């Protein structure tokens, strides 16, 4: 069963092997020398430290490594094509999700979102994914496993984080906006259902000209997670009405 995470096709804004290989490649490239800083580097709280080609099953991308100047955080940009300020560009900020991106978990839609976005960008010939090291909405992989155990016992994704002593979402996206600016973007076609990402990029001076919906496959194990994201976290998504019908959900694939 397929459904689209979207409330409107367009709108005017008013208001995480694969991972190890990626970061090892960037660290190795860093040792061989950093690229020249951009003209506006002195105004940024991130620095571009490495770049290399990355052939994938979907096509060839550029792998660009950034490092925060204010924390230990590192960022990977998966880019294709050339960017120009006046050209609306497909963009996604993707929070690291080892379980979904690498292991194919159906407890979340992260892996589907990442791989679908890569295909969309390859088809368009231009775009970028900022892969941000904020596993488990910022709590890290070990705490995420602990949160999963609490979900197995009945907690939803927000309750699990809070029971571990964390806020529902610890992620910040402002430096992602700086990275997009450093890449030469000004106008963005954002692939996201998260209003916090939309607001953060807008605050960085980027123009969100379109919110691009993603089509993913629906699994029974996704039902409560997606409902929580929409109802408790304000994510902009349309869900099939039978997501609220437990008997209907029971008939959907579990894997």
C-alpha atoms as one frame of an Amber mdcrd trajectory, in Angstrom:
protein
   0.000   0.000   0.000   1.410   3.392  -0.959   0.505   6.747   0.430   1.832
  10.245   0.112   3.138  12.231   3.072   1.750  15.612   2.166  -0.901  18.071
   3.033  -0.516  20.211  -0.081   1.562  19.727  -3.203   2.851  23.274  -2.903
   2.572  26.026  -0.436   3.884  29.452   0.347   5.610  29.489   3.692   4.306
  31.917   6.165   4.713  31.197   9.473  21.779   7.800  10.012  28.563  -0.884
   6.394  26.866   2.501   4.694  27.226   5.063   7.475  30.698   3.982   8.555
  31.950   4.012   4.969  30.624   7.505   4.425  32.215   9.066   7.480  35.469
   7.075   7.105  35.748   8.338   3.537  35.353  11.897   4.703  37.869  11.524
   7.537  40.409   9.956   5.152  39.898  12.723   2.650  40.369  15.307   5.380
  43.873  13.954   6.077  44.936  14.647   2.492  44.089  18.347   2.752  41.107
  20.614   2.962  39.561  22.353  -0.017  39.752  26.121  -0.280  37.185  27.830
   1.996  34.303  29.600   0.360  34.217  33.401   0.233  31.666  33.563   3.031
  33.397  30.963   5.265  34.316  33.557   7.899  30.621  34.193   8.518  29.691
  30.525   8.971  29.719  28.288  12.050  30.514  25.270   9.840  33.497  24.550
   7.573  33.760  22.470   4.412  36.593  19.947   4.996  36.472  17.293   2.240
  34.859  16.319  -1.036  34.918  13.163  -3.177  32.904  11.327  -5.822  30.486
   8.639  -4.636  29.137   6.163  -7.211  25.956   4.461  -5.964  23.373   2.012
  -7.304  21.202   5.023  -8.040  23.890   7.073  -9.783  26.961   9.166  -9.072
  26.871  11.814  -6.369  29.368  14.143  -4.727  30.115  13.434  -1.066  30.935
  16.651   0.797  32.024  16.748   4.427  31.320  19.636   6.772  32.321  20.095
  10.391  30.708  22.317  12.991  32.906  25.012  14.500  30.780  25.164  17.634
  30.317  21.446  18.477  31.647  17.971  17.620  28.968  17.450  15.004  29.877
  16.453  11.437  27.640  16.607   8.387  27.651  14.766   5.080  26.140  16.274
   1.959  25.116  13.957  -0.850  24.980  16.251  -3.864  24.313  15.960  -7.568
  24.602  18.638 -10.227  25.494  22.289  -9.944  23.673  24.798  -7.767  22.686
  28.365  -8.546  21.001  30.862  -6.187  18.031  31.529  -8.443  17.338  27.888
  -9.365  14.890  26.097  -7.034  16.769  22.977  -5.892  15.524  19.681  -4.458
  16.831  19.460  -0.909  16.369  17.243   2.135  17.753  17.435   5.676  17.946
  13.788   6.734  18.644  12.819  10.344  20.869   9.771  10.691  18.845   6.589
  11.258  20.981   3.445  11.420  17.987   1.200  11.939  16.022   2.555   8.992
  18.687   3.732   6.550  20.929   0.643   6.840  18.870  -2.162   8.379  15.551
  -1.388   6.685  13.494  -1.041   9.860   9.758  -0.598   9.378   9.317   1.018
  12.806   9.984   4.319  11.010   9.867   5.696   7.483  13.442   7.085   7.497
  15.078   4.566   5.170  12.299   4.898   2.618  12.551   8.679   2.765  16.351
   8.660   2.228  16.403   6.251  -0.712  13.363   7.803  -2.375  14.990  11.221
  -2.106  18.202   9.913  -3.699  16.187   8.616  -6.656  14.279  11.873  -6.971
  17.507  13.878  -7.054  19.118  11.488  -9.548  16.085  11.828 -11.824  16.104
  15.618 -11.510  19.845  15.818 -12.154  20.353  18.308  -9.345  19.818  18.357
  -5.601  21.319  17.756  -2.182  20.737  15.725   0.970  22.288  16.953   4.207
  22.882  13.816   6.282  22.936  14.987   9.867  24.365  12.974  12.786  21.341
  13.259  15.038  20.352   9.613  15.569  17.117   9.053  17.428  16.129  12.720
  17.162  19.401  13.583  18.921  19.631  10.949  21.690  22.152   8.602  19.975
  21.918   4.976  18.883  22.261   3.329  22.336  19.523   5.456  23.833  17.465
   4.870  20.703  17.647   1.105  21.338  16.517   1.765  24.902  13.666   3.860
  23.544  12.692   1.013  21.194  12.522  -1.319  24.206  10.122   1.095  25.903
   8.041   1.226  22.713   7.904  -2.589  22.765   6.255  -2.205  26.174   3.660
   0.298  24.968   5.214   3.763  24.904   4.956   5.851  21.759   8.043   7.468
  20.209   7.688  10.685  22.240   6.856   8.974  25.544   9.883   6.680  25.165
  12.306   9.581  24.787  10.742  11.413  27.701  10.866   8.338  29.940  14.618
   8.251  29.268  14.892  11.859  30.415  15.111  13.519  26.987  12.957  16.016
  25.199  10.805  14.673  22.395  13.160  16.152  19.787  16.677  17.494  20.443
  17.575  18.214  16.822  18.690  21.590  15.498  18.863  22.536  11.839  20.364
  26.016  11.687  23.808  24.806  10.572  22.123  22.836   7.814  20.838  26.133
   6.499  24.391  27.507   6.557  25.593  24.483   4.568  22.962  25.011   1.892
  23.973  28.653   1.647  27.646  27.664   1.355  26.712  25.299  -1.478  25.276
  28.255  -3.340  21.575  27.716  -2.770  19.000  30.370  -2.131  15.706  28.880
  -3.355  14.792  25.399  -2.097  12.282  22.716  -3.016  12.240  21.049   0.406
  11.539  17.323   0.738  10.162  17.238   4.279   7.032  17.009   6.396   8.668
  18.588   9.457   7.665  22.227  10.090  10.745  22.741  12.314  13.005  22.155
   9.300  10.952  24.527   7.191  11.165  27.241   9.837  14.910  26.745  10.445
  15.774  27.121   6.751  13.516  30.128   6.432  15.234  31.737   9.422  18.554
  31.215   7.617  17.331  33.320   4.725  16.463  30.503   2.341  13.278  30.694
   0.306  11.161  27.539   0.463   9.418  27.685  -2.889   7.828  24.226  -2.584
   7.388  21.391  -0.104   7.822  18.202  -2.112   5.825  15.159  -0.934   7.304
  11.654  -0.588   5.498   8.437  -1.463   6.350   5.540   0.841   5.091   2.022
   1.425   2.877   1.689   4.467   3.503  -1.069   7.038   1.414  -2.041  10.050
   4.441  -1.312  12.295   4.434   2.302  11.073   0.892   3.162  12.117   1.406
   4.449  15.651   4.695   6.185  14.790   3.174   8.186  11.961   0.057   9.044
  13.946   2.269  10.365  16.766   4.352  12.446  14.374   1.277  14.057  12.898
  -0.840  14.515  16.006   1.831  15.256  18.630   4.715  16.753  16.639   2.755
  18.674  14.032   4.252  16.967  10.996   2.525  17.855   7.762   1.285  14.567
   6.380  -1.802  12.905   5.037  -2.434   9.406   6.330  -4.907   6.801   5.101
  -8.072   6.983   7.165  -7.876   3.279   8.022  -4.692   3.987  10.024  -7.139
   4.612  12.873  -8.882   1.277  12.237  -6.945  -1.433  14.043  -8.691  -4.230
  12.166  -7.740  -2.578   8.873  -4.139  -2.102  10.032  -3.953  -5.774  10.921
  -4.486  -6.652   7.257  -1.503  -4.551   6.103   1.961  -6.099   5.561   4.155
  -6.300   8.671   7.384  -6.673   6.633
